[in-house]
PDB file of C-alpha atoms in Angstrom:
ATOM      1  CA  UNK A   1       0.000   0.000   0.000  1.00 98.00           C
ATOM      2  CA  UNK A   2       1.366   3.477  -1.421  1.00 98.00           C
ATOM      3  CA  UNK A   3       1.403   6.656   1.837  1.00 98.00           C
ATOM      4  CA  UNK A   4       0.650   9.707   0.849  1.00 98.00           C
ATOM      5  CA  UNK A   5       0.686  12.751   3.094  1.00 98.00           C
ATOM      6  CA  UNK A   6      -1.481  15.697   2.574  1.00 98.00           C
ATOM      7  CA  UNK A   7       0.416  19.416   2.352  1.00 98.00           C
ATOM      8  CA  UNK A   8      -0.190  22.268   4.827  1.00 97.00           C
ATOM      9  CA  UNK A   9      -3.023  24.081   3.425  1.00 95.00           C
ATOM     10  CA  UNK A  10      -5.533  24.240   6.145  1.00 94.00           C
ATOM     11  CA  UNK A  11      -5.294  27.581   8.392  1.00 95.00           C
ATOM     12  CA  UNK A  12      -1.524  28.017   7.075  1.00 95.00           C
ATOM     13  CA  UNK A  13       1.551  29.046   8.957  1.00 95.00           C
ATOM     14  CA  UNK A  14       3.018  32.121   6.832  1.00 94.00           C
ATOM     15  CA  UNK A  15       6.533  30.614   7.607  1.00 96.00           C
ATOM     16  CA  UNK A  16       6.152  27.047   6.898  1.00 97.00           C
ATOM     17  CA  UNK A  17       6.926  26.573   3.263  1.00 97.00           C
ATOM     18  CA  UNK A  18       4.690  24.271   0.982  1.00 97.00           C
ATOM     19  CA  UNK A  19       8.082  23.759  -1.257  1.00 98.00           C
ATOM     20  CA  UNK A  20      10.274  22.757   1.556  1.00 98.00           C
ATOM     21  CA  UNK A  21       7.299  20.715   3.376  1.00 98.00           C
ATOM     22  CA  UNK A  22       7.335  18.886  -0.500  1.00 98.00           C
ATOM     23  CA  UNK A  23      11.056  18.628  -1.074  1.00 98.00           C
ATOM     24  CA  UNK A  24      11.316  16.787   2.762  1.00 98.00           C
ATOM     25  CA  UNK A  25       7.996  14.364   2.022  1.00 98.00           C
ATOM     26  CA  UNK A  26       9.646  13.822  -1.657  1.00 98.00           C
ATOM     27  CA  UNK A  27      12.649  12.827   0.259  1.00 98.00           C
ATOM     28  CA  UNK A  28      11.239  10.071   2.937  1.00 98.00           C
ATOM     29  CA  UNK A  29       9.560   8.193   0.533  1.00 98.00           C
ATOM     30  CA  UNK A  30       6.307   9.578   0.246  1.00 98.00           C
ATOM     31  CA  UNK A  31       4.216   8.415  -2.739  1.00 98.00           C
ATOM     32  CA  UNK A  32       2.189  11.405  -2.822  1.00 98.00           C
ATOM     33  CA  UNK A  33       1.294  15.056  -1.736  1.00 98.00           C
ATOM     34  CA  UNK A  34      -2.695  15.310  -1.407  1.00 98.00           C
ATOM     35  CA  UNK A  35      -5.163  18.771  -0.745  1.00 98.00           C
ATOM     36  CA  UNK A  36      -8.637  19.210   0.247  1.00 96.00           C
ATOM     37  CA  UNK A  37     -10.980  21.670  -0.843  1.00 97.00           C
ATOM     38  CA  UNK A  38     -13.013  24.130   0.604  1.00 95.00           C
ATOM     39  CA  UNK A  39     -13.834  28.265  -1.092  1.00 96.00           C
ATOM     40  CA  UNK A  40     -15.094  29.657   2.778  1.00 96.00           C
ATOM     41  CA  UNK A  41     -12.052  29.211   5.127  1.00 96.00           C
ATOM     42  CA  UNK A  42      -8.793  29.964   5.119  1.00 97.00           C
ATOM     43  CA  UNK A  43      -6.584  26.914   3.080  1.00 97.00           C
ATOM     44  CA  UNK A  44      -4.923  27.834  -0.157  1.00 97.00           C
ATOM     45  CA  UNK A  45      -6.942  27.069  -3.259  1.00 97.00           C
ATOM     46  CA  UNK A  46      -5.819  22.976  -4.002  1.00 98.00           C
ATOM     47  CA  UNK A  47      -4.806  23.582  -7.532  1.00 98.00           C
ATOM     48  CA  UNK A  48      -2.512  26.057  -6.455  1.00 98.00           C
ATOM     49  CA  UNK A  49      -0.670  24.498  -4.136  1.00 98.00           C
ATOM     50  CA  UNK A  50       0.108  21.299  -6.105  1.00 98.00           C
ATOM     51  CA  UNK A  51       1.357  23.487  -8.489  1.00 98.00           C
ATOM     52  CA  UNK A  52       3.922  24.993  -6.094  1.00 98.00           C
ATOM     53  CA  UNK A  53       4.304  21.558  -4.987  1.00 98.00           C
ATOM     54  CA  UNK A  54       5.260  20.266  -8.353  1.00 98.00           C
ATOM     55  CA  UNK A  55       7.965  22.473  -8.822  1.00 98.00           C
ATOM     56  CA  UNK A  56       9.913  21.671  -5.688  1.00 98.00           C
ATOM     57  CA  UNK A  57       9.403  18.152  -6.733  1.00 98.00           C
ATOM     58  CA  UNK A  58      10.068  15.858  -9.512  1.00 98.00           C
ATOM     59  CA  UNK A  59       8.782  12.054  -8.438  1.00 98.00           C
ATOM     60  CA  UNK A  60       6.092  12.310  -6.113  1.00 98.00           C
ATOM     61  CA  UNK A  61       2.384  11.993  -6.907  1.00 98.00           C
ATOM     62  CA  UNK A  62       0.043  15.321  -6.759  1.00 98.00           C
ATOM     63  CA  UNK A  63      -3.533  14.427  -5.786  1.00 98.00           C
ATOM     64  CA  UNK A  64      -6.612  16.485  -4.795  1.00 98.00           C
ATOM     65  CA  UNK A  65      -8.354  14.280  -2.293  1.00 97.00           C
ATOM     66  CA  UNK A  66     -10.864  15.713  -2.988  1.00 95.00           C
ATOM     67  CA  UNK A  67     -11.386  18.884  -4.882  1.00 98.00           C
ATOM     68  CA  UNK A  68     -14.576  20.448  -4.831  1.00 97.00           C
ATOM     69  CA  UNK A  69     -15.291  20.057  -8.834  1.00 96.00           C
ATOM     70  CA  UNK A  70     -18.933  21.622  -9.165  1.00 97.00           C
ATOM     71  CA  UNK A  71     -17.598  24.819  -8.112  1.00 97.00           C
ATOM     72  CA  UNK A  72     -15.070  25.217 -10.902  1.00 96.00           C
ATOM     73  CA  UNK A  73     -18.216  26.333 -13.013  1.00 93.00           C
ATOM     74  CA  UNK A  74     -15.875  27.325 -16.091  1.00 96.00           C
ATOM     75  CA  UNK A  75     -15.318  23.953 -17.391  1.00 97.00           C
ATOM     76  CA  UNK A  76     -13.085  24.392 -19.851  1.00 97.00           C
ATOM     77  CA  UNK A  77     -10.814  26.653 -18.132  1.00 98.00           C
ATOM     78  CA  UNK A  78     -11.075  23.598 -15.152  1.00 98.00           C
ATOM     79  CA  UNK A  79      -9.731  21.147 -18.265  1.00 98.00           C
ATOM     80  CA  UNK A  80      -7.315  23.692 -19.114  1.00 98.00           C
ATOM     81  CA  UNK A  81      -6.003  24.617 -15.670  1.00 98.00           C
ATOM     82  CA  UNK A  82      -5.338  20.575 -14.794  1.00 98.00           C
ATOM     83  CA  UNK A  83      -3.757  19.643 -18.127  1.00 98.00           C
ATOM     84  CA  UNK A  84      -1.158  22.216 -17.116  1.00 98.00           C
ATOM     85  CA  UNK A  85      -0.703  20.933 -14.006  1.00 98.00           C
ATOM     86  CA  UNK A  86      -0.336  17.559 -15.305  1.00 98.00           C
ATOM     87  CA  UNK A  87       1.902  18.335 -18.410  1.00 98.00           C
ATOM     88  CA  UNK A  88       4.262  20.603 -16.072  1.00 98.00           C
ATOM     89  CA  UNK A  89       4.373  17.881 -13.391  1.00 98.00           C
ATOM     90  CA  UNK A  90       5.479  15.193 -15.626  1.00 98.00           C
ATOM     91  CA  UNK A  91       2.310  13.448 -15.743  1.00 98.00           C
ATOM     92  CA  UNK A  92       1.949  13.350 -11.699  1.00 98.00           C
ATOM     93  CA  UNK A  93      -1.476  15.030 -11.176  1.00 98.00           C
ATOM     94  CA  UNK A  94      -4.413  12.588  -9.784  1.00 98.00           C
ATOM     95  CA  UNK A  95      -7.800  14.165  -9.431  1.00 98.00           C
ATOM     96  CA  UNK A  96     -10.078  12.845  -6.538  1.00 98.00           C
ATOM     97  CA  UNK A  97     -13.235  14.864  -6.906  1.00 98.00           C
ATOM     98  CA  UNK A  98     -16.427  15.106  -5.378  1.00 97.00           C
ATOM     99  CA  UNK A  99     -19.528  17.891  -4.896  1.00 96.00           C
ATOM    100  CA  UNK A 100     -18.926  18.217  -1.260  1.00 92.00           C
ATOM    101  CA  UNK A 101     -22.233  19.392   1.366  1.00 89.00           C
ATOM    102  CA  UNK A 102     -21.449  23.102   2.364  1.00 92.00           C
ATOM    103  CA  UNK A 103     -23.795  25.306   0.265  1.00 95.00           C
ATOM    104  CA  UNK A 104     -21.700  28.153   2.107  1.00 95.00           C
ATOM    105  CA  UNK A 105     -18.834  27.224  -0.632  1.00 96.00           C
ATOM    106  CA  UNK A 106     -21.730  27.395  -3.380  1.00 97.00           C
ATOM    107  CA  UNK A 107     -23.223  30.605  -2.296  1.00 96.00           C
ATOM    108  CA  UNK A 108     -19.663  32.516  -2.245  1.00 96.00           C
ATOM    109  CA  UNK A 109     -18.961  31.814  -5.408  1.00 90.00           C
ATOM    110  CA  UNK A 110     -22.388  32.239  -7.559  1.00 95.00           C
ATOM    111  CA  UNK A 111     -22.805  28.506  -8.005  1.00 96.00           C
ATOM    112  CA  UNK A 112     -26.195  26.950  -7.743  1.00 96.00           C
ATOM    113  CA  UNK A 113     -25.813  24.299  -4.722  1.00 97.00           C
ATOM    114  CA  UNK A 114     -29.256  22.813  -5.848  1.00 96.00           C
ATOM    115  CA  UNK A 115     -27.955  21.610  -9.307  1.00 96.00           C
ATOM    116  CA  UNK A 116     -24.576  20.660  -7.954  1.00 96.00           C
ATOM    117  CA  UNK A 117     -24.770  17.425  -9.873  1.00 96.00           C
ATOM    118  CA  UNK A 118     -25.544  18.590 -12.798  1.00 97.00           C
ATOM    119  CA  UNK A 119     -23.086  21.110 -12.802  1.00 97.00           C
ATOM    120  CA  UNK A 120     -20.281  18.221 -11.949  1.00 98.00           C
ATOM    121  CA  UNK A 121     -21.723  16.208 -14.883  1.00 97.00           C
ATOM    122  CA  UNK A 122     -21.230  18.945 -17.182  1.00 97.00           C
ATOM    123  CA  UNK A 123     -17.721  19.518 -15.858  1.00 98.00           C
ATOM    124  CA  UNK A 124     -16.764  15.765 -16.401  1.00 98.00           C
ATOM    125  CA  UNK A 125     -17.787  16.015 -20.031  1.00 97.00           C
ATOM    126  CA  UNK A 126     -16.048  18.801 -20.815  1.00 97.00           C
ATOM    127  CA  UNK A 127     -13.163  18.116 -19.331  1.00 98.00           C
ATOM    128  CA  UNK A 128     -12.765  14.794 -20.505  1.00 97.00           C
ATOM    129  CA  UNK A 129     -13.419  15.503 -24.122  1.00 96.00           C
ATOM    130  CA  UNK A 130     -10.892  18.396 -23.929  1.00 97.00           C
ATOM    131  CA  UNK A 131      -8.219  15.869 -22.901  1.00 98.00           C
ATOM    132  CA  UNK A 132      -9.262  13.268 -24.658  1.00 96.00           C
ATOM    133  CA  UNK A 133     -10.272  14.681 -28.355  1.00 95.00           C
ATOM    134  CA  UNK A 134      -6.693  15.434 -30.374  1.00 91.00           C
ATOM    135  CA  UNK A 135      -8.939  17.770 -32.397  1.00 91.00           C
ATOM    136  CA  UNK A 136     -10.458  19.960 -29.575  1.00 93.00           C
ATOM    137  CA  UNK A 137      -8.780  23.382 -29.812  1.00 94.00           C
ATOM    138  CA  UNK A 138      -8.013  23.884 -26.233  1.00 96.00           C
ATOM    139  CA  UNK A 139      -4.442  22.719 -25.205  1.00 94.00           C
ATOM    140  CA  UNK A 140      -2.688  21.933 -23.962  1.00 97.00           C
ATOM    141  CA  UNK A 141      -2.907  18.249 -24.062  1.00 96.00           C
ATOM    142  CA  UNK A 142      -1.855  16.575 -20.587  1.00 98.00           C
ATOM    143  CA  UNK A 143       1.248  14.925 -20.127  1.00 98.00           C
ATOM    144  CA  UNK A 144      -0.891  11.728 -18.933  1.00 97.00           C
ATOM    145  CA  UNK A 145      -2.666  10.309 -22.304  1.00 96.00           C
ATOM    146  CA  UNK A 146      -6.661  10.728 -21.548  1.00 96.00           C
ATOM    147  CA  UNK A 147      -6.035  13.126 -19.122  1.00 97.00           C
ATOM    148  CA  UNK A 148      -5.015  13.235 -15.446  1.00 98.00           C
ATOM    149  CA  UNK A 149      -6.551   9.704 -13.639  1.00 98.00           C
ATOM    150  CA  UNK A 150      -9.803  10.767 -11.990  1.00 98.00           C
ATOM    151  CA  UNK A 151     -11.032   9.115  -8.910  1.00 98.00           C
ATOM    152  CA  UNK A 152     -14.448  10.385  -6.695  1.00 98.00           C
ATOM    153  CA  UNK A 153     -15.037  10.767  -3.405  1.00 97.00           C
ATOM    154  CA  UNK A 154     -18.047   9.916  -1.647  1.00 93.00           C
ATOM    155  CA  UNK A 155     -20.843   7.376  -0.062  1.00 94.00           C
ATOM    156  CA  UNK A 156     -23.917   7.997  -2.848  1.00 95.00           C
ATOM    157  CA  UNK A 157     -24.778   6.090  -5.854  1.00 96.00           C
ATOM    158  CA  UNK A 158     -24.031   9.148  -8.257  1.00 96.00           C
ATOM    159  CA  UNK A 159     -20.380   8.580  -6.898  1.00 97.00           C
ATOM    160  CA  UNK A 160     -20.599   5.013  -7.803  1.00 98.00           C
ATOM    161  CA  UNK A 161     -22.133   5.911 -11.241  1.00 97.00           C
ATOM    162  CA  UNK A 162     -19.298   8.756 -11.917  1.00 98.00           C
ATOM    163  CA  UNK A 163     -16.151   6.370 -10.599  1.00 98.00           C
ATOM    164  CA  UNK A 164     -18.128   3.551 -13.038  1.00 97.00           C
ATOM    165  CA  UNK A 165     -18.430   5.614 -16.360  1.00 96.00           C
ATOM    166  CA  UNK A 166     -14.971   8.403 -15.750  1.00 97.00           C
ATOM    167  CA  UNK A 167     -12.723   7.031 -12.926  1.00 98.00           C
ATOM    168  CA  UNK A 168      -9.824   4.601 -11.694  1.00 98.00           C
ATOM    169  CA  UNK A 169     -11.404   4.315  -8.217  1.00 98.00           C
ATOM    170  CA  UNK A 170     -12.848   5.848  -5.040  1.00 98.00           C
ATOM    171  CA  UNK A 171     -11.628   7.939  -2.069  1.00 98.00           C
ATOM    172  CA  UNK A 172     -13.338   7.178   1.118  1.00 97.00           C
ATOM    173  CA  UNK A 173     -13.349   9.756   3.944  1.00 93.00           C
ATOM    174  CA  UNK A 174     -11.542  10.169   6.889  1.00 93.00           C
ATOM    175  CA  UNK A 175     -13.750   8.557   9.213  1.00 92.00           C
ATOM    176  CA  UNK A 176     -11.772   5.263   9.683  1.00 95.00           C
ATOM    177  CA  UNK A 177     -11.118   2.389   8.540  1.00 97.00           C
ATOM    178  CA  UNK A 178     -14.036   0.596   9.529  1.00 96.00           C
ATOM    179  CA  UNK A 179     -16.032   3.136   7.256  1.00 95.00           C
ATOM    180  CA  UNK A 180     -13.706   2.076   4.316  1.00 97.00           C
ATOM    181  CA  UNK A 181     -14.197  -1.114   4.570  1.00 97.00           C
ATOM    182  CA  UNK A 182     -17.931  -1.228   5.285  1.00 97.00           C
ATOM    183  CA  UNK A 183     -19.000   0.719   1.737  1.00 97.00           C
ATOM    184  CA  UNK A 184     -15.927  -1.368  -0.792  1.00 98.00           C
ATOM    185  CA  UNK A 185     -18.623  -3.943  -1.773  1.00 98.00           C
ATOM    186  CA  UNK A 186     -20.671  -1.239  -3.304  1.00 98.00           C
ATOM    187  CA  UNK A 187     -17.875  -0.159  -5.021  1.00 98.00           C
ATOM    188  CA  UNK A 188     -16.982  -3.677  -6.236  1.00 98.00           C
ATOM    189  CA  UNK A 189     -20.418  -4.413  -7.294  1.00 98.00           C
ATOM    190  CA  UNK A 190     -20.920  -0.721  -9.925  1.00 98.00           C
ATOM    191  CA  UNK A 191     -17.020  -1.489 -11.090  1.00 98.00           C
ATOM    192  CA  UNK A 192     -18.214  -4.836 -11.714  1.00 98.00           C
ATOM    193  CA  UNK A 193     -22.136  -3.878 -13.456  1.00 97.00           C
ATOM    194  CA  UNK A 194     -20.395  -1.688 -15.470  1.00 97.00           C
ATOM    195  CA  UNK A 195     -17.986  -4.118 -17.444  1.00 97.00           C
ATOM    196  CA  UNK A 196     -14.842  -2.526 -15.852  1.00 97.00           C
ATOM    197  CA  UNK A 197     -11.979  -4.796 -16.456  1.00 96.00           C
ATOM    198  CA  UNK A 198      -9.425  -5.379 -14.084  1.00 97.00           C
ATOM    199  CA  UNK A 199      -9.978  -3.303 -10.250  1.00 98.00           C
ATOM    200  CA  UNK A 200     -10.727   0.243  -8.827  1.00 98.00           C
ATOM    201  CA  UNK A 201      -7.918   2.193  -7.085  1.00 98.00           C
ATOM    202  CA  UNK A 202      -8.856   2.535  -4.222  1.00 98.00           C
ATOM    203  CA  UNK A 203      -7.708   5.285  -1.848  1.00 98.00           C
ATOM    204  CA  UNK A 204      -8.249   6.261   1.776  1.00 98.00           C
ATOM    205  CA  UNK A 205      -7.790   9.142   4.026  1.00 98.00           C
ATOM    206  CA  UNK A 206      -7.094  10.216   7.659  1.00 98.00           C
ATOM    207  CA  UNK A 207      -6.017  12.970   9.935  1.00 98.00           C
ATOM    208  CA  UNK A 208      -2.906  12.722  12.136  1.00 98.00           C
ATOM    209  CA  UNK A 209      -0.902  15.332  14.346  1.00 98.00           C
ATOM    210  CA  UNK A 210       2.039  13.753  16.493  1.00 98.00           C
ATOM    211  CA  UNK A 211       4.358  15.525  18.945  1.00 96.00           C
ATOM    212  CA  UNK A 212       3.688  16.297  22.560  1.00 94.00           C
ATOM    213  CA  UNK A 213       0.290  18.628  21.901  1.00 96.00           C
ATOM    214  CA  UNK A 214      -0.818  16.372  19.359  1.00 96.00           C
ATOM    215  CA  UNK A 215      -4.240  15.646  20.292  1.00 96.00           C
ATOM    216  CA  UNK A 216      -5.258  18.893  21.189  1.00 97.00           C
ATOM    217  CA  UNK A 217      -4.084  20.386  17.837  1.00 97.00           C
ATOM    218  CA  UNK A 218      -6.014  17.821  16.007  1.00 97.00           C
ATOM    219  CA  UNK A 219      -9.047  18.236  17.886  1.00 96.00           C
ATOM    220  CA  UNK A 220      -9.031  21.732  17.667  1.00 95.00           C
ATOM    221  CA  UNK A 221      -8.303  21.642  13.947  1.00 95.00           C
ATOM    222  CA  UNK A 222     -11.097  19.313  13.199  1.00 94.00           C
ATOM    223  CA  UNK A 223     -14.183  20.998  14.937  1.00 93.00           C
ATOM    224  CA  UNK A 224     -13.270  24.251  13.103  1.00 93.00           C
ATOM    225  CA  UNK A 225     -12.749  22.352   9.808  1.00 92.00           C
ATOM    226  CA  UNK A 226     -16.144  20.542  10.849  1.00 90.00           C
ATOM    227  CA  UNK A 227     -17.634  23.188  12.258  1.00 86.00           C
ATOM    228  CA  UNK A 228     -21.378  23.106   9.837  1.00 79.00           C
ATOM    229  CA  UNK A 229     -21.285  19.007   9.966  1.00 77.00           C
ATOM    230  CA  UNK A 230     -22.827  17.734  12.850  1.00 79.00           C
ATOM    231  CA  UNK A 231     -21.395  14.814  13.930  1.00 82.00           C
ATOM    232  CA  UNK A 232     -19.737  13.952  11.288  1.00 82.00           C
ATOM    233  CA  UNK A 233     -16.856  16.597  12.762  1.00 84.00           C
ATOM    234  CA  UNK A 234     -16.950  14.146  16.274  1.00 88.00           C
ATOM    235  CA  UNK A 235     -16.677  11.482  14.055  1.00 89.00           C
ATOM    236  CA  UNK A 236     -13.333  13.007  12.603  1.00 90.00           C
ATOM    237  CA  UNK A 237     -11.762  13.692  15.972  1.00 92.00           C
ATOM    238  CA  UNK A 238     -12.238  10.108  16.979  1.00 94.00           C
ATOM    239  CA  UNK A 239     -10.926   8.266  13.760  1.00 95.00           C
ATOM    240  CA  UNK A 240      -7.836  11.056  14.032  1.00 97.00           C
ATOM    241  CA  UNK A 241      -4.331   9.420  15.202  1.00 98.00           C
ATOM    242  CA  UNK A 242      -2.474  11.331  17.617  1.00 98.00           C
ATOM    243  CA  UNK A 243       0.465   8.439  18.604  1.00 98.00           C
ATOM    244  CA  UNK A 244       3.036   6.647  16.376  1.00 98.00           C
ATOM    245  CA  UNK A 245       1.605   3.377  17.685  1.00 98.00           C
ATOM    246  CA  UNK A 246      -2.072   4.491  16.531  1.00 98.00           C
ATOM    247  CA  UNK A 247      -0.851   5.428  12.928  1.00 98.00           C
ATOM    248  CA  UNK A 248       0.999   2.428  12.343  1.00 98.00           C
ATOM    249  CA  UNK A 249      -2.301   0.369  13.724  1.00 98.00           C
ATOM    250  CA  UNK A 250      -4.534   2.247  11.415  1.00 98.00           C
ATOM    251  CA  UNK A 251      -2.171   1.547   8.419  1.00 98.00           C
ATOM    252  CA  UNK A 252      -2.142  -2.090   8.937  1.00 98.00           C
ATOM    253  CA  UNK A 253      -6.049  -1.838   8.967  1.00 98.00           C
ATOM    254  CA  UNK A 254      -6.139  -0.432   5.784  1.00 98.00           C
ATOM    255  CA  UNK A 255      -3.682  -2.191   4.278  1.00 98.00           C
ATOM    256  CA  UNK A 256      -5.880  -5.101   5.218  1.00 98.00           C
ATOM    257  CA  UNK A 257      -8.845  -3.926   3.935  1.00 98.00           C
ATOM    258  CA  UNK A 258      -7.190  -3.816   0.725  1.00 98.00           C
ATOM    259  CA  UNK A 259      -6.923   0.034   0.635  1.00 98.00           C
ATOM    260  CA  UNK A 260      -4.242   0.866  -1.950  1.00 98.00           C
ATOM    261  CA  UNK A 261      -2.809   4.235  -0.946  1.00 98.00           C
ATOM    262  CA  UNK A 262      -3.685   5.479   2.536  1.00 98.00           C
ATOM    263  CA  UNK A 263      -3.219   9.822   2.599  1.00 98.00           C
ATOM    264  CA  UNK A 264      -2.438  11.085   6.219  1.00 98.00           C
ATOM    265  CA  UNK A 265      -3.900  14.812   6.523  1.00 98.00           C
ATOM    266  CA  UNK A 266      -1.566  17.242   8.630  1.00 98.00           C
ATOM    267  CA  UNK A 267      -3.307  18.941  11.528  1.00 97.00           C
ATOM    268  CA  UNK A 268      -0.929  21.971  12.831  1.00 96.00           C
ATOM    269  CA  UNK A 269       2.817  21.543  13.631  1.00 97.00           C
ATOM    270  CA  UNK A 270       5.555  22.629  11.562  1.00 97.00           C
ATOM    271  CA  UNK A 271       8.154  20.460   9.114  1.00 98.00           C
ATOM    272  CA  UNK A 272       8.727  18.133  11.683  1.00 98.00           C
ATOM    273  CA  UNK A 273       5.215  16.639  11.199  1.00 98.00           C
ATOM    274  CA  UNK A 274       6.608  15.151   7.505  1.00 98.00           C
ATOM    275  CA  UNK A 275       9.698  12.919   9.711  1.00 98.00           C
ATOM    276  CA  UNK A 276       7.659  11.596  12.961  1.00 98.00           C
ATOM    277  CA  UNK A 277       5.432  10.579   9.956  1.00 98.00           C
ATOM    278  CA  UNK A 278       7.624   8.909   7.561  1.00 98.00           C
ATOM    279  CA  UNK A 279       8.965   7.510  11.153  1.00 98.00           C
ATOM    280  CA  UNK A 280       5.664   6.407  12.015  1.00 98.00           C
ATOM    281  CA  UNK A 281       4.506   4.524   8.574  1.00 98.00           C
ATOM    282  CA  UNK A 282       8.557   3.345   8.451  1.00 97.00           C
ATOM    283  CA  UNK A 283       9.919   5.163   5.044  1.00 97.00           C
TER     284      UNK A 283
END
């Protein structure tokens, strides 16, 4: 099972340095450097980041796990902006995508939340006929043949549907392994209805913050993260790993569970969070 670790983007430390944070997780063996998504709080924009990312880097994988697709309502400037990604990287962009729940992200930028799906329909088509179609006028064409892989996040049938018709695989969330493993028939059975050949990629995620104020940086991360979703923010804290000893339980589990590249989520600390990781996982 590949490890990925997520960058810094979440409330970010002016003097912590996405490059340098990339360079170090490029060096320990990392397979990949993930982002999540949001428009209202303060994280840099995903795209972005990879991109800075990418050119501190020249191996490691650049994922968005996931990115909020709906709400980049220009689709062909969406296609454009991730085939140059992907052609400037090498070929090393992976796109997890997914609507997401908070209309607050919708409302801020002029997107209808109601027709969401639609919307991330729309996008898919575009985008995938702009990368795919040698005679569609918008370049450039990604470095990855067909386009950067796409895989989709969620726990609905319309995820099923999208990861069955576009995608390489799922992304579950970050609400432990036991969640993981409890919705992979579902995904087994649409990759199967649909005459996929061979398997789905499939990818999970979790939060983590080691040192001595661990815990409390994680749970204070989380709830404000959380803050609109319920329970579904306790949920987080509990499923977060705080020790060395409860990361490398929860990778085992996954690996297990036949999860084929875990991504650990930073939650506050500085550079030092990318070595008691790579300690913790043993790269």
């Amino acid at each position: 099972m590949d490890i990925g670790i997520g960058l810094p983007a979440l409330r970010p430390d002016p003097d912590l340095s996405i490059a340098a944070w990339a360079r170090r997780a490029e060096e320990r063996g990392f397979a990949t450097l993930a982002t999540i998504d949001r428009v209202v709080y303060d994280n840099y924009e995903s795209l972005t980041a990879l991109a800075v990312a990418a050119g501190a880097t020249s191996r490691i994988r650049l994922t968005t796990a996931i990115l909020l697709a709906p709400l980049r309502s220009n689709h062909a400037l969406f296609a454009k902006s991730a085939a140059t990604l992907d052609r400037l990287s090498g070929g090393r962009l992976v796109l997890g995508l997914a609507p997401g729940f908070r209309e607050d992200d919708y409302n801020a930028g002029g997107v209808d939340y109601q027709h969401r799906g639609k919307l991330f329909e729309a996008l898919l088509e575009r985008a995938t006929r702009q990368w795919q179609d040698p005679d569609d006028s918008i370049g450039p064409r990604p470095a990855t043949a067909g386009g950067p892989p796409l895989l989709f996040g969620g726990f609905t049938k319309p995820t099923l549907r999208r990861m069955a018709a576009h995608g390489v695989g799922w992304i579950g969330g970050a609400q432990g392994v036991a969640s993981f493993r409890a919705f992979l028939p579902q995904v087994w059975q649409a990759w199967h209805d649909a005459g996929r050949a061979g398997a789905p990629r499939l990818m999970g995620t979790a939060n983590f913050a080691l040192g001595p104020d661990g815990e409390q940086r994680l749970r204070t991360r989380l709830l404000d993260y959380y803050a609109s979703a319920g329970a579904y923010a306790e949920q987080s804290v509990e499923a977060g790993l705080t020790t060395p000893e409860q990361v490398a339980r929860e990778v085992a589990a996954y690996a297990e569970a036949g999860c084929d590249e875990l991504i650990l989520f930073p939650n506050g600390g500085g550079l030092e969070q990318v070595d008691l990781l790579a300690d913790a996982v043993g790269l």
